[in-house]
Coordinates of C-alpha atoms in Angstrom, one line a residue:
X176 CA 12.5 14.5 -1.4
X177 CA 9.2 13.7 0.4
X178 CA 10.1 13.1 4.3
X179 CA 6.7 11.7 5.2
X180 CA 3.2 11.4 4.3
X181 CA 0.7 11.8 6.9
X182 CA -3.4 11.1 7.0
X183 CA -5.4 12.6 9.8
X184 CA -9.3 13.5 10.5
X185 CA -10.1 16.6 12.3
X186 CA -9.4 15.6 15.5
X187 CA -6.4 14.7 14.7
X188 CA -6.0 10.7 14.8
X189 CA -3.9 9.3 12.1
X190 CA -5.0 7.6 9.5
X191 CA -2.2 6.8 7.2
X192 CA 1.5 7.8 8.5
X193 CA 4.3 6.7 6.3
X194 CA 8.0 7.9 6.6
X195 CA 10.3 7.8 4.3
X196 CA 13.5 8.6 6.7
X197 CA 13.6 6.9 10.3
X198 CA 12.1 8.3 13.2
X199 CA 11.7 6.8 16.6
X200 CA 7.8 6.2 17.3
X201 CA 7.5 8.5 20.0
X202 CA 9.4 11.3 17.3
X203 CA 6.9 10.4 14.8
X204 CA 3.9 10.4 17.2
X205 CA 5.0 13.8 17.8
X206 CA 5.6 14.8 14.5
X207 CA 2.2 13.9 13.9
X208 CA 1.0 15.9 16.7
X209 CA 2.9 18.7 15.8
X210 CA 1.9 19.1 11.9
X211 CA -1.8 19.0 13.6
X212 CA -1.7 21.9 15.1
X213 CA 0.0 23.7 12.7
X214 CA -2.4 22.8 9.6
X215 CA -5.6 22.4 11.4
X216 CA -5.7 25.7 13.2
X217 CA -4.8 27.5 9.5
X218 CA -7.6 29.1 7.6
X219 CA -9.5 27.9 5.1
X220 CA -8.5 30.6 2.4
X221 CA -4.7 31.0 3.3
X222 CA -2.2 29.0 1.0
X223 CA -1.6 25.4 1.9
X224 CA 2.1 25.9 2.1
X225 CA 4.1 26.2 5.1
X226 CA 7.3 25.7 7.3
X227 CA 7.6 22.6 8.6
X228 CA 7.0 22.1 12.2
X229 CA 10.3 22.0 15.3
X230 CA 9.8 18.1 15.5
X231 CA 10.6 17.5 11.3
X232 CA 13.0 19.5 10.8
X233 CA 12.2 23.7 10.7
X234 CA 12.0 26.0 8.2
X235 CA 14.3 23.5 5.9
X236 CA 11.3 21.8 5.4
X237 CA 7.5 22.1 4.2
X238 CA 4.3 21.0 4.8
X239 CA 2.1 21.2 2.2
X240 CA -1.6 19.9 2.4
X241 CA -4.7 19.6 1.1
X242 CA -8.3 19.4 3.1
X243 CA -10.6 17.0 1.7
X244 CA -13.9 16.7 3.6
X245 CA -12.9 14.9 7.4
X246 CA -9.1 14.6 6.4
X247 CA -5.9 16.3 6.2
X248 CA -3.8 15.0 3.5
X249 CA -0.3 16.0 4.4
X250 CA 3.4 15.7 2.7
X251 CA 6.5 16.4 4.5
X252 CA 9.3 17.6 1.8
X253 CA 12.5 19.5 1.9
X254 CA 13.3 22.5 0.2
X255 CA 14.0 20.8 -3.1
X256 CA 10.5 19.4 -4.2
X257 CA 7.9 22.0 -6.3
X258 CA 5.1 23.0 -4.1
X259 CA 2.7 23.2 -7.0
X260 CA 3.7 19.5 -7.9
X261 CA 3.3 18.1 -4.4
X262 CA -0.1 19.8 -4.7
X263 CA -0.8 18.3 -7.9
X264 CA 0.5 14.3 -6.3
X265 CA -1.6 15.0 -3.7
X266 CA -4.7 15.7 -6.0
X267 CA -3.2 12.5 -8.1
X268 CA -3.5 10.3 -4.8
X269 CA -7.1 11.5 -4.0
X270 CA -8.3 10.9 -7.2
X271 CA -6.7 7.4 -7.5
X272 CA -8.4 6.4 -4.3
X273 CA -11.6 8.2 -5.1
X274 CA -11.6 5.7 -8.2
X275 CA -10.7 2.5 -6.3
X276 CA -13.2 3.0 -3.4
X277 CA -15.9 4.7 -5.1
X278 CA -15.8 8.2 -3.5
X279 CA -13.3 7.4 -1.3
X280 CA -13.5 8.1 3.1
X281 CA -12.4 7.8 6.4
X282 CA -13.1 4.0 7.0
X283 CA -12.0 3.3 3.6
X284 CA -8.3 4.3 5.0
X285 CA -8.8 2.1 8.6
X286 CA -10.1 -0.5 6.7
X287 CA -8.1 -0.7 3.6
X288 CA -4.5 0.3 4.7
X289 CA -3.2 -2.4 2.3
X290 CA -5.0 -1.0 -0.5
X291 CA -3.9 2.7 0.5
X292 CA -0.5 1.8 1.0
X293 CA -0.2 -0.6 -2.5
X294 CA -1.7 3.0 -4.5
X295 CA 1.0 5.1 -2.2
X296 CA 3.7 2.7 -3.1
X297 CA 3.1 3.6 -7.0
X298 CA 3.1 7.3 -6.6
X299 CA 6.1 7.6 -4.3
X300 CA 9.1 5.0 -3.5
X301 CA 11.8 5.5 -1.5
X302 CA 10.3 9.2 -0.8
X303 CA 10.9 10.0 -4.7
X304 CA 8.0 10.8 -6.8
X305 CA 7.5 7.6 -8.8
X306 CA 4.6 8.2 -10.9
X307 CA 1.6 10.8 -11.6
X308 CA -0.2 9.3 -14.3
X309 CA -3.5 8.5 -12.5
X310 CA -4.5 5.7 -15.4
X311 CA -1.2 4.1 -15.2
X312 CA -1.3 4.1 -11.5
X313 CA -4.7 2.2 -11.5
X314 CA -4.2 -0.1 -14.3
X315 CA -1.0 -1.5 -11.7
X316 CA -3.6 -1.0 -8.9
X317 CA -6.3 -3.2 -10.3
X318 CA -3.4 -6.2 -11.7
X319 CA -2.5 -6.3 -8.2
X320 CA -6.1 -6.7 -7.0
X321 CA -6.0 -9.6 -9.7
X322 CA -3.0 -11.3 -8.2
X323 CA -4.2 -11.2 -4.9
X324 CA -7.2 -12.5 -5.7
X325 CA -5.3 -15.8 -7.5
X326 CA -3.5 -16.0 -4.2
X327 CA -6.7 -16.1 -2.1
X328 CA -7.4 -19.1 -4.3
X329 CA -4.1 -20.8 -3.6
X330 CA -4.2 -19.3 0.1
X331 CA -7.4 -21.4 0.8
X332 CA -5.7 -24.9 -1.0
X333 CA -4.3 -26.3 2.5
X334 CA -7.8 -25.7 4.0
X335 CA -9.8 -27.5 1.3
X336 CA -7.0 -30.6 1.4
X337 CA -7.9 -30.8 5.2
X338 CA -11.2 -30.8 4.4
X339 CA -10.5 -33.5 1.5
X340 CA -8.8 -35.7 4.5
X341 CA -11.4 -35.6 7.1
X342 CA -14.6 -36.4 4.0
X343 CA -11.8 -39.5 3.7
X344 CA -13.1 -40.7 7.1
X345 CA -9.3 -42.6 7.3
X346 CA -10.3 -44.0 11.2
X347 CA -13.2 -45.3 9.7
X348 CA -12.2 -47.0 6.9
X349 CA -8.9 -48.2 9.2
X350 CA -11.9 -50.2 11.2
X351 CA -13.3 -51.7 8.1
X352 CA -10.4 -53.0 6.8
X353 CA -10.6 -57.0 7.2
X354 CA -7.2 -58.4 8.2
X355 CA -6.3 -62.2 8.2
X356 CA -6.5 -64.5 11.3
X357 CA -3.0 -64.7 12.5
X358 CA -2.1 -68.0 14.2
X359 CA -1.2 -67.5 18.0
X360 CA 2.2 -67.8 19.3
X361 CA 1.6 -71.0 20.7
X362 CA 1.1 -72.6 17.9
X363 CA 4.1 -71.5 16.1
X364 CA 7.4 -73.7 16.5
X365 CA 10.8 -72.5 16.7

């Protein structure tokens, strides 16, 4: 089972930090701190497997990661999961954004979190691999971008009848509007 999924740049700011068991923020701010250190100060030609750090749980656990340019892409999995597939989901994910960004970065992920997390949330759910076909995960990708986009339409429907009431001009047309003489109360016997 994936325990979390973490994005950071070089130095080490997160980009993307989703767990998939509950942590206190401080724990997970020092989870995230913690894998850091232990994947950025690793070679470039040593295997991209290793323990996982005190903070998420010891040598139960893995960290296995993939360096892509500026980012660390990093999954958090217990002893159960296949390195070589985590690799390969990892590889998946990259690719899927790659496609829905065109040549995907940094400030595509501060940005586009909603984007990032709606492509995350087909590959893994509930920190169980979901699905690894990249086409299938993109066709459900881009009918989401559809959906949203009809919402947008309907999003914007209060603003547009606001704008319909003030064209009315209503205190305007309340001033035109010619009203009978009414006889005064003097005149009126009881």
């Amino acid at each position: 089972m994936i325990k979390a999924i973490l994005i950071f740049n070089n130095h080490g700011k997160p980009r993307l930090t989703k767990f998939y068991q509950y942590y206190a923020e401080d724990i997970q701010q020092g989870i995230v701190r913690e894998t850091f250190l232990l994947v950025s100060r690793r070679d470039e030609n040593v295997c991209n497997f290793l323990d996982g750090g005190n903070l998420i749980g010891g040598a139960e656990f893995k960290l296995i990661y993939r360096h892509y340019a500026t980012l660390f892409f990093v999954f958090c999995v217990d002893s159960a999961e296949s390195e070589l597939g985590i690799l390969d989901l990892i590889q998946v994910f990259v690719e899927t954004l790659d496609k829905c960004f065109e040549n995907v970065c940094e400030l595509d992920l501060i940005f586009h979190v909603d984007k990032v997390l709606c492509v995350l949330s087909e590959l893994c759910v509930g920190g169980l691999v979901a699905d690894t076909n990249l086409f299938s995960i993109l066709t459900h990708f881009s009918d989401q971008q559809q959906i949203e986009s009809l919402e947008v339409g309907l999003a914007s429907a209060p603003s547009r009848a606001v704008s319909a009431v003030k064209e009315l001009n209503i205190q305007q047309r309340i001033k035109e509007i010619k009203l009978p003489d009414l006889p005064s109360i003097g005149s009126l016997k009881f």
